[in-house]
Amino acid sequence: MAGIFTAGDIVEAAIQVETKGESFYKRVAGKAANEQVRDLFLYLGGEEIKHRETFQGLLQRVGQFELPAWSTDQEYQEYLESLVESHILFGDGLGDTILTHMQSEAEALRFAMGFEKDTILFFMEMRELVPESEKRFVQECIEEERDHLRKLRTMLKSL
């Protein structure tokens, strides 16, 4: 990762998260034998598209806004970069490897729960870095990601 220097940089990272999430959910839906699990994954893939569109609009509005002064500290920059790099779908082909070796729908649901938790953590940091006028859009996505996590847990418990 090149570094996060503007609000636009962090929004672009969020767009990447949503794009990878959409791809993952569509691919895992294609492997699901259980119709309810497949429908949930297709629904979540559609939600990732909505979030990506939200963040694309946000990117146009925040563009090159500088990050708050406190966020340019080297340690915080490294923390942000590690959040993105350690995200479950960003490790060098990790998502593809895991998807290839998934043995069950329960395993896919657990992996998806990890994706949603990583995304929530990243978005919570992102919310603090965008201009005040844009925080509500990020908060709405956080709430939706939390709902996704609840839905995944409910589905896992039903198997």
Short mmCIF file of N, CA and C in Angstrom, two decimals:
data_model
loop_
_atom_site.label_atom_id
_atom_site.label_comp_id
_atom_site.label_asym_id
_atom_site.label_seq_id
_atom_site.Cartn_x
_atom_site.Cartn_y
_atom_site.Cartn_z
N MET A 1 0.84 -1.17 0.00
CA MET A 1 0.00 0.00 0.00
C MET A 1 0.89 1.23 0.00
N ALA A 2 0.55 2.22 -0.82
CA ALA A 2 1.39 3.38 -1.02
C ALA A 2 1.37 4.36 0.15
N GLY A 3 0.34 4.40 0.93
CA GLY A 3 0.22 5.36 2.02
C GLY A 3 -1.10 6.08 1.94
N ILE A 4 -1.57 6.50 3.09
CA ILE A 4 -2.86 7.19 3.17
C ILE A 4 -2.57 8.62 3.59
N PHE A 5 -2.77 9.55 2.66
CA PHE A 5 -2.42 10.94 2.92
C PHE A 5 -3.61 11.88 2.85
N THR A 6 -4.68 11.46 2.18
CA THR A 6 -5.86 12.31 2.06
C THR A 6 -7.09 11.49 2.40
N ALA A 7 -8.20 12.19 2.63
CA ALA A 7 -9.47 11.49 2.86
C ALA A 7 -9.80 10.62 1.65
N GLY A 8 -9.44 11.10 0.46
CA GLY A 8 -9.68 10.34 -0.76
C GLY A 8 -8.96 9.00 -0.76
N ASP A 9 -7.75 8.97 -0.19
CA ASP A 9 -6.99 7.71 -0.13
C ASP A 9 -7.72 6.66 0.69
N ILE A 10 -8.27 7.07 1.81
CA ILE A 10 -8.95 6.10 2.66
C ILE A 10 -10.27 5.66 2.04
N VAL A 11 -10.94 6.58 1.34
CA VAL A 11 -12.18 6.22 0.65
C VAL A 11 -11.88 5.24 -0.49
N GLU A 12 -10.78 5.46 -1.19
CA GLU A 12 -10.40 4.52 -2.26
C GLU A 12 -10.13 3.13 -1.69
N ALA A 13 -9.54 3.06 -0.50
CA ALA A 13 -9.32 1.76 0.14
C ALA A 13 -10.66 1.12 0.47
N ALA A 14 -11.63 1.92 0.92
CA ALA A 14 -12.97 1.39 1.21
C ALA A 14 -13.63 0.85 -0.05
N ILE A 15 -13.44 1.54 -1.16
CA ILE A 15 -13.99 1.07 -2.45
C ILE A 15 -13.38 -0.28 -2.80
N GLN A 16 -12.08 -0.44 -2.57
CA GLN A 16 -11.43 -1.74 -2.83
C GLN A 16 -12.01 -2.83 -1.94
N VAL A 17 -12.25 -2.51 -0.67
CA VAL A 17 -12.84 -3.48 0.26
C VAL A 17 -14.19 -3.95 -0.28
N GLU A 18 -15.02 -3.01 -0.71
CA GLU A 18 -16.35 -3.36 -1.20
C GLU A 18 -16.29 -4.15 -2.50
N THR A 19 -15.37 -3.80 -3.38
CA THR A 19 -15.22 -4.52 -4.65
C THR A 19 -14.80 -5.96 -4.39
N LYS A 20 -13.84 -6.14 -3.51
CA LYS A 20 -13.40 -7.51 -3.18
C LYS A 20 -14.50 -8.28 -2.47
N GLY A 21 -15.26 -7.60 -1.63
CA GLY A 21 -16.38 -8.26 -0.95
C GLY A 21 -17.44 -8.72 -1.91
N GLU A 22 -17.77 -7.87 -2.87
CA GLU A 22 -18.76 -8.25 -3.89
C GLU A 22 -18.30 -9.49 -4.64
N SER A 23 -17.05 -9.48 -5.07
CA SER A 23 -16.51 -10.62 -5.82
C SER A 23 -16.55 -11.89 -4.97
N PHE A 24 -16.13 -11.79 -3.72
CA PHE A 24 -16.15 -12.95 -2.84
C PHE A 24 -17.56 -13.50 -2.69
N TYR A 25 -18.52 -12.63 -2.38
CA TYR A 25 -19.88 -13.10 -2.13
C TYR A 25 -20.50 -13.74 -3.37
N LYS A 26 -20.24 -13.17 -4.53
CA LYS A 26 -20.78 -13.77 -5.75
C LYS A 26 -20.16 -15.14 -6.01
N ARG A 27 -18.86 -15.25 -5.79
CA ARG A 27 -18.19 -16.52 -6.04
C ARG A 27 -18.63 -17.59 -5.06
N VAL A 28 -18.75 -17.23 -3.78
CA VAL A 28 -19.13 -18.22 -2.79
C VAL A 28 -20.61 -18.59 -2.95
N ALA A 29 -21.43 -17.66 -3.43
CA ALA A 29 -22.84 -17.98 -3.70
C ALA A 29 -22.93 -19.07 -4.77
N GLY A 30 -22.04 -19.00 -5.74
CA GLY A 30 -22.03 -20.00 -6.80
C GLY A 30 -21.65 -21.39 -6.32
N LYS A 31 -21.02 -21.47 -5.16
CA LYS A 31 -20.63 -22.77 -4.61
C LYS A 31 -21.61 -23.30 -3.58
N ALA A 32 -22.53 -22.45 -3.14
CA ALA A 32 -23.45 -22.85 -2.05
C ALA A 32 -24.54 -23.78 -2.57
N ALA A 33 -24.71 -24.90 -1.91
CA ALA A 33 -25.78 -25.85 -2.26
C ALA A 33 -27.09 -25.47 -1.58
N ASN A 34 -26.99 -24.93 -0.37
CA ASN A 34 -28.16 -24.53 0.40
C ASN A 34 -28.72 -23.24 -0.19
N GLU A 35 -29.99 -23.28 -0.59
CA GLU A 35 -30.60 -22.12 -1.25
C GLU A 35 -30.62 -20.88 -0.36
N GLN A 36 -30.87 -21.05 0.92
CA GLN A 36 -30.91 -19.90 1.83
C GLN A 36 -29.52 -19.28 1.98
N VAL A 37 -28.51 -20.10 2.05
CA VAL A 37 -27.14 -19.60 2.15
C VAL A 37 -26.78 -18.87 0.85
N ARG A 38 -27.11 -19.48 -0.28
CA ARG A 38 -26.83 -18.85 -1.58
C ARG A 38 -27.53 -17.50 -1.68
N ASP A 39 -28.80 -17.45 -1.30
CA ASP A 39 -29.55 -16.19 -1.36
C ASP A 39 -28.93 -15.12 -0.46
N LEU A 40 -28.47 -15.52 0.72
CA LEU A 40 -27.83 -14.57 1.62
C LEU A 40 -26.56 -14.02 1.00
N PHE A 41 -25.73 -14.89 0.43
CA PHE A 41 -24.50 -14.43 -0.19
C PHE A 41 -24.78 -13.51 -1.39
N LEU A 42 -25.79 -13.83 -2.18
CA LEU A 42 -26.15 -12.95 -3.30
C LEU A 42 -26.64 -11.59 -2.80
N TYR A 43 -27.43 -11.61 -1.74
CA TYR A 43 -27.91 -10.37 -1.13
C TYR A 43 -26.72 -9.53 -0.65
N LEU A 44 -25.79 -10.17 0.05
CA LEU A 44 -24.63 -9.45 0.58
C LEU A 44 -23.76 -8.90 -0.55
N GLY A 45 -23.63 -9.64 -1.64
CA GLY A 45 -22.90 -9.13 -2.80
C GLY A 45 -23.54 -7.86 -3.34
N GLY A 46 -24.87 -7.85 -3.39
CA GLY A 46 -25.59 -6.65 -3.82
C GLY A 46 -25.39 -5.48 -2.87
N GLU A 47 -25.32 -5.78 -1.59
CA GLU A 47 -25.07 -4.74 -0.59
C GLU A 47 -23.68 -4.13 -0.78
N GLU A 48 -22.71 -4.95 -1.11
CA GLU A 48 -21.36 -4.44 -1.34
C GLU A 48 -21.35 -3.46 -2.52
N ILE A 49 -22.16 -3.74 -3.55
CA ILE A 49 -22.27 -2.83 -4.69
C ILE A 49 -22.82 -1.49 -4.22
N LYS A 50 -23.87 -1.53 -3.40
CA LYS A 50 -24.46 -0.28 -2.88
C LYS A 50 -23.43 0.52 -2.09
N HIS A 51 -22.68 -0.16 -1.25
CA HIS A 51 -21.67 0.54 -0.45
C HIS A 51 -20.59 1.14 -1.34
N ARG A 52 -20.16 0.38 -2.35
CA ARG A 52 -19.14 0.91 -3.26
C ARG A 52 -19.64 2.18 -3.93
N GLU A 53 -20.90 2.18 -4.36
CA GLU A 53 -21.47 3.37 -5.00
C GLU A 53 -21.53 4.54 -4.01
N THR A 54 -21.87 4.25 -2.75
CA THR A 54 -21.88 5.29 -1.73
C THR A 54 -20.49 5.89 -1.59
N PHE A 55 -19.48 5.03 -1.54
CA PHE A 55 -18.11 5.52 -1.36
C PHE A 55 -17.58 6.22 -2.61
N GLN A 56 -18.04 5.82 -3.79
CA GLN A 56 -17.62 6.52 -5.00
C GLN A 56 -18.16 7.95 -4.98
N GLY A 57 -19.40 8.13 -4.51
CA GLY A 57 -19.94 9.48 -4.35
C GLY A 57 -19.17 10.26 -3.31
N LEU A 58 -18.83 9.60 -2.22
CA LEU A 58 -18.06 10.22 -1.15
C LEU A 58 -16.69 10.65 -1.66
N LEU A 59 -16.08 9.81 -2.47
CA LEU A 59 -14.76 10.12 -3.03
C LEU A 59 -14.81 11.42 -3.84
N GLN A 60 -15.86 11.59 -4.62
CA GLN A 60 -16.00 12.81 -5.41
C GLN A 60 -16.13 14.04 -4.52
N ARG A 61 -16.77 13.86 -3.36
CA ARG A 61 -16.98 15.01 -2.47
C ARG A 61 -15.75 15.33 -1.62
N VAL A 62 -15.01 14.31 -1.19
CA VAL A 62 -13.89 14.58 -0.28
C VAL A 62 -12.57 14.72 -1.01
N GLY A 63 -12.45 14.05 -2.15
CA GLY A 63 -11.26 14.17 -2.99
C GLY A 63 -9.96 14.32 -2.24
N GLN A 64 -9.39 15.49 -2.29
CA GLN A 64 -8.06 15.73 -1.73
C GLN A 64 -8.09 16.39 -0.36
N PHE A 65 -9.25 16.34 0.34
CA PHE A 65 -9.28 16.86 1.70
C PHE A 65 -8.13 16.24 2.47
N GLU A 66 -7.40 17.06 3.19
CA GLU A 66 -6.31 16.52 3.99
C GLU A 66 -6.88 15.81 5.20
N LEU A 67 -6.17 14.83 5.66
CA LEU A 67 -6.57 14.13 6.88
C LEU A 67 -6.29 15.02 8.08
N PRO A 68 -6.99 14.79 9.18
CA PRO A 68 -6.72 15.57 10.39
C PRO A 68 -5.24 15.46 10.78
N ALA A 69 -4.70 16.51 11.36
CA ALA A 69 -3.27 16.55 11.69
C ALA A 69 -2.85 15.36 12.55
N TRP A 70 -3.68 14.96 13.50
CA TRP A 70 -3.32 13.85 14.39
C TRP A 70 -3.17 12.54 13.64
N SER A 71 -3.81 12.44 12.47
CA SER A 71 -3.80 11.17 11.75
C SER A 71 -2.58 10.99 10.85
N THR A 72 -1.75 12.01 10.76
CA THR A 72 -0.57 11.89 9.90
C THR A 72 0.65 11.38 10.66
N ASP A 73 0.49 11.12 11.94
CA ASP A 73 1.55 10.52 12.74
C ASP A 73 1.97 9.20 12.10
N GLN A 74 3.27 8.94 12.06
CA GLN A 74 3.80 7.75 11.41
C GLN A 74 3.19 6.46 11.97
N GLU A 75 3.06 6.38 13.29
CA GLU A 75 2.50 5.16 13.88
C GLU A 75 1.05 4.95 13.45
N TYR A 76 0.28 6.04 13.39
CA TYR A 76 -1.12 5.91 12.99
C TYR A 76 -1.21 5.52 11.52
N GLN A 77 -0.34 6.09 10.69
CA GLN A 77 -0.31 5.72 9.27
C GLN A 77 -0.02 4.23 9.12
N GLU A 78 0.93 3.73 9.88
CA GLU A 78 1.25 2.31 9.83
C GLU A 78 0.07 1.47 10.29
N TYR A 79 -0.64 1.96 11.30
CA TYR A 79 -1.83 1.26 11.79
C TYR A 79 -2.88 1.18 10.68
N LEU A 80 -3.15 2.30 10.01
CA LEU A 80 -4.14 2.30 8.92
C LEU A 80 -3.74 1.34 7.82
N GLU A 81 -2.48 1.39 7.44
CA GLU A 81 -2.00 0.50 6.39
C GLU A 81 -2.12 -0.96 6.81
N SER A 82 -1.85 -1.24 8.09
CA SER A 82 -1.97 -2.63 8.55
C SER A 82 -3.42 -3.08 8.59
N LEU A 83 -4.35 -2.15 8.85
CA LEU A 83 -5.77 -2.50 8.80
C LEU A 83 -6.17 -2.98 7.42
N VAL A 84 -5.70 -2.25 6.41
CA VAL A 84 -6.04 -2.62 5.04
C VAL A 84 -5.31 -3.90 4.64
N GLU A 85 -4.02 -3.95 4.89
CA GLU A 85 -3.22 -5.10 4.46
C GLU A 85 -3.60 -6.39 5.17
N SER A 86 -4.08 -6.29 6.41
CA SER A 86 -4.46 -7.50 7.14
C SER A 86 -5.93 -7.85 6.96
N HIS A 87 -6.65 -7.01 6.22
CA HIS A 87 -8.06 -7.32 5.95
C HIS A 87 -8.12 -8.69 5.29
N ILE A 88 -9.05 -9.48 5.70
CA ILE A 88 -9.13 -10.89 5.31
C ILE A 88 -9.10 -11.11 3.79
N LEU A 89 -9.56 -10.14 3.01
CA LEU A 89 -9.57 -10.31 1.55
C LEU A 89 -8.41 -9.61 0.85
N PHE A 90 -7.49 -9.00 1.62
CA PHE A 90 -6.41 -8.27 0.98
C PHE A 90 -5.06 -8.98 1.01
N GLY A 91 -4.91 -9.99 1.84
CA GLY A 91 -3.64 -10.71 1.90
C GLY A 91 -3.38 -11.40 0.57
N ASP A 92 -2.23 -11.25 0.03
CA ASP A 92 -1.80 -11.80 -1.25
C ASP A 92 -2.56 -13.05 -1.70
N GLY A 93 -3.69 -12.86 -2.33
CA GLY A 93 -4.47 -13.97 -2.86
C GLY A 93 -5.14 -14.82 -1.79
N LEU A 94 -5.14 -14.32 -0.56
CA LEU A 94 -5.70 -15.10 0.55
C LEU A 94 -7.16 -15.45 0.32
N GLY A 95 -7.95 -14.47 -0.15
CA GLY A 95 -9.36 -14.74 -0.41
C GLY A 95 -9.55 -15.86 -1.41
N ASP A 96 -8.76 -15.85 -2.48
CA ASP A 96 -8.85 -16.91 -3.50
C ASP A 96 -8.46 -18.26 -2.92
N THR A 97 -7.39 -18.28 -2.14
CA THR A 97 -6.93 -19.53 -1.54
C THR A 97 -7.98 -20.11 -0.61
N ILE A 98 -8.53 -19.26 0.24
CA ILE A 98 -9.54 -19.73 1.19
C ILE A 98 -10.77 -20.21 0.45
N LEU A 99 -11.20 -19.46 -0.55
CA LEU A 99 -12.39 -19.84 -1.31
C LEU A 99 -12.19 -21.19 -1.99
N THR A 100 -11.02 -21.43 -2.51
CA THR A 100 -10.71 -22.69 -3.19
C THR A 100 -10.76 -23.88 -2.23
N HIS A 101 -10.35 -23.65 -0.99
CA HIS A 101 -10.24 -24.75 -0.03
C HIS A 101 -11.41 -24.87 0.94
N MET A 102 -12.43 -24.05 0.78
CA MET A 102 -13.57 -24.13 1.69
C MET A 102 -14.26 -25.47 1.54
N GLN A 103 -14.51 -26.09 2.67
CA GLN A 103 -15.10 -27.43 2.68
C GLN A 103 -16.60 -27.42 2.94
N SER A 104 -17.12 -26.33 3.50
CA SER A 104 -18.53 -26.34 3.88
C SER A 104 -19.11 -24.93 3.84
N GLU A 105 -20.42 -24.89 3.83
CA GLU A 105 -21.09 -23.59 3.88
C GLU A 105 -20.85 -22.91 5.22
N ALA A 106 -20.76 -23.70 6.29
CA ALA A 106 -20.47 -23.13 7.61
C ALA A 106 -19.11 -22.43 7.59
N GLU A 107 -18.14 -23.03 6.94
CA GLU A 107 -16.82 -22.43 6.83
C GLU A 107 -16.89 -21.12 6.03
N ALA A 108 -17.67 -21.12 4.96
CA ALA A 108 -17.84 -19.91 4.15
C ALA A 108 -18.51 -18.81 4.97
N LEU A 109 -19.50 -19.18 5.76
CA LEU A 109 -20.18 -18.20 6.60
C LEU A 109 -19.23 -17.62 7.64
N ARG A 110 -18.40 -18.45 8.25
CA ARG A 110 -17.43 -17.96 9.24
C ARG A 110 -16.42 -17.01 8.58
N PHE A 111 -15.97 -17.37 7.39
CA PHE A 111 -15.04 -16.50 6.67
C PHE A 111 -15.71 -15.16 6.37
N ALA A 112 -16.96 -15.20 5.93
CA ALA A 112 -17.70 -13.98 5.63
C ALA A 112 -17.87 -13.13 6.89
N MET A 113 -18.07 -13.77 8.02
CA MET A 113 -18.17 -13.02 9.28
C MET A 113 -16.85 -12.30 9.58
N GLY A 114 -15.73 -12.95 9.31
CA GLY A 114 -14.43 -12.31 9.48
C GLY A 114 -14.27 -11.11 8.56
N PHE A 115 -14.73 -11.27 7.31
CA PHE A 115 -14.70 -10.17 6.35
C PHE A 115 -15.49 -8.99 6.89
N GLU A 116 -16.70 -9.25 7.37
CA GLU A 116 -17.55 -8.16 7.86
C GLU A 116 -16.93 -7.49 9.09
N LYS A 117 -16.34 -8.27 9.99
CA LYS A 117 -15.70 -7.68 11.17
C LYS A 117 -14.51 -6.81 10.78
N ASP A 118 -13.68 -7.30 9.86
CA ASP A 118 -12.55 -6.50 9.39
C ASP A 118 -13.04 -5.20 8.75
N THR A 119 -14.12 -5.29 8.00
CA THR A 119 -14.67 -4.12 7.32
C THR A 119 -15.21 -3.12 8.33
N ILE A 120 -15.91 -3.59 9.34
CA ILE A 120 -16.43 -2.69 10.37
C ILE A 120 -15.28 -1.94 11.04
N LEU A 121 -14.24 -2.65 11.41
CA LEU A 121 -13.09 -2.02 12.06
C LEU A 121 -12.49 -0.94 11.16
N PHE A 122 -12.31 -1.25 9.89
CA PHE A 122 -11.74 -0.28 8.96
C PHE A 122 -12.66 0.94 8.82
N PHE A 123 -13.96 0.70 8.67
CA PHE A 123 -14.90 1.81 8.49
C PHE A 123 -14.99 2.69 9.74
N MET A 124 -14.82 2.10 10.91
CA MET A 124 -14.85 2.90 12.14
C MET A 124 -13.68 3.88 12.16
N GLU A 125 -12.53 3.45 11.70
CA GLU A 125 -11.39 4.38 11.59
C GLU A 125 -11.65 5.40 10.49
N MET A 126 -12.19 4.94 9.38
CA MET A 126 -12.47 5.83 8.25
C MET A 126 -13.41 6.96 8.67
N ARG A 127 -14.41 6.62 9.47
CA ARG A 127 -15.40 7.62 9.92
C ARG A 127 -14.70 8.79 10.62
N GLU A 128 -13.63 8.50 11.33
CA GLU A 128 -12.92 9.56 12.06
C GLU A 128 -12.07 10.44 11.15
N LEU A 129 -11.83 9.99 9.94
CA LEU A 129 -10.90 10.68 9.05
C LEU A 129 -11.57 11.51 7.96
N VAL A 130 -12.86 11.32 7.76
CA VAL A 130 -13.55 12.09 6.72
C VAL A 130 -14.11 13.36 7.34
N PRO A 131 -14.40 14.37 6.50
CA PRO A 131 -14.98 15.60 7.03
C PRO A 131 -16.29 15.33 7.79
N GLU A 132 -16.58 16.16 8.75
CA GLU A 132 -17.77 16.01 9.60
C GLU A 132 -19.03 15.80 8.77
N SER A 133 -19.15 16.53 7.67
CA SER A 133 -20.36 16.46 6.84
C SER A 133 -20.55 15.09 6.18
N GLU A 134 -19.51 14.27 6.16
CA GLU A 134 -19.57 12.97 5.49
C GLU A 134 -19.63 11.78 6.45
N LYS A 135 -19.48 12.04 7.73
CA LYS A 135 -19.43 10.95 8.72
C LYS A 135 -20.70 10.11 8.72
N ARG A 136 -21.84 10.73 8.48
CA ARG A 136 -23.11 9.98 8.54
C ARG A 136 -23.17 8.91 7.46
N PHE A 137 -22.57 9.16 6.30
CA PHE A 137 -22.58 8.16 5.22
C PHE A 137 -21.76 6.94 5.63
N VAL A 138 -20.63 7.19 6.25
CA VAL A 138 -19.79 6.08 6.70
C VAL A 138 -20.49 5.34 7.83
N GLN A 139 -21.13 6.08 8.75
CA GLN A 139 -21.84 5.44 9.86
C GLN A 139 -22.96 4.54 9.34
N GLU A 140 -23.68 4.98 8.31
CA GLU A 140 -24.74 4.15 7.73
C GLU A 140 -24.16 2.83 7.21
N CYS A 141 -23.00 2.90 6.57
CA CYS A 141 -22.36 1.68 6.07
C CYS A 141 -21.92 0.78 7.23
N ILE A 142 -21.43 1.39 8.31
CA ILE A 142 -21.05 0.60 9.49
C ILE A 142 -22.26 -0.16 10.01
N GLU A 143 -23.39 0.54 10.13
CA GLU A 143 -24.61 -0.10 10.63
C GLU A 143 -25.04 -1.25 9.71
N GLU A 144 -24.93 -1.04 8.42
CA GLU A 144 -25.30 -2.10 7.47
C GLU A 144 -24.35 -3.29 7.57
N GLU A 145 -23.06 -3.02 7.76
CA GLU A 145 -22.09 -4.12 7.92
C GLU A 145 -22.39 -4.90 9.20
N ARG A 146 -22.78 -4.19 10.25
CA ARG A 146 -23.16 -4.87 11.49
C ARG A 146 -24.37 -5.78 11.25
N ASP A 147 -25.32 -5.28 10.47
CA ASP A 147 -26.49 -6.08 10.14
C ASP A 147 -26.09 -7.32 9.34
N HIS A 148 -25.14 -7.15 8.43
CA HIS A 148 -24.64 -8.30 7.65
C HIS A 148 -24.05 -9.35 8.59
N LEU A 149 -23.28 -8.89 9.56
CA LEU A 149 -22.67 -9.82 10.52
C LEU A 149 -23.75 -10.58 11.29
N ARG A 150 -24.80 -9.87 11.70
CA ARG A 150 -25.91 -10.53 12.41
C ARG A 150 -26.59 -11.56 11.51
N LYS A 151 -26.82 -11.21 10.26
CA LYS A 151 -27.47 -12.14 9.32
C LYS A 151 -26.61 -13.39 9.11
N LEU A 152 -25.32 -13.19 8.96
CA LEU A 152 -24.41 -14.33 8.78
C LEU A 152 -24.42 -15.23 10.01
N ARG A 153 -24.39 -14.63 11.18
CA ARG A 153 -24.41 -15.42 12.42
C ARG A 153 -25.71 -16.21 12.52
N THR A 154 -26.83 -15.56 12.22
CA THR A 154 -28.13 -16.24 12.27
C THR A 154 -28.15 -17.42 11.32
N MET A 155 -27.63 -17.23 10.11
CA MET A 155 -27.60 -18.31 9.12
C MET A 155 -26.71 -19.44 9.62
N LEU A 156 -25.55 -19.10 10.16
CA LEU A 156 -24.63 -20.12 10.66
C LEU A 156 -25.30 -20.94 11.77
N LYS A 157 -26.00 -20.28 12.65
CA LYS A 157 -26.67 -20.99 13.75
C LYS A 157 -27.79 -21.89 13.25
N SER A 158 -28.35 -21.56 12.08
CA SER A 158 -29.47 -22.35 11.55
C SER A 158 -29.02 -23.62 10.83
N LEU A 159 -27.74 -23.71 10.51
CA LEU A 159 -27.25 -24.89 9.78
C LEU A 159 -27.15 -26.12 10.68
#
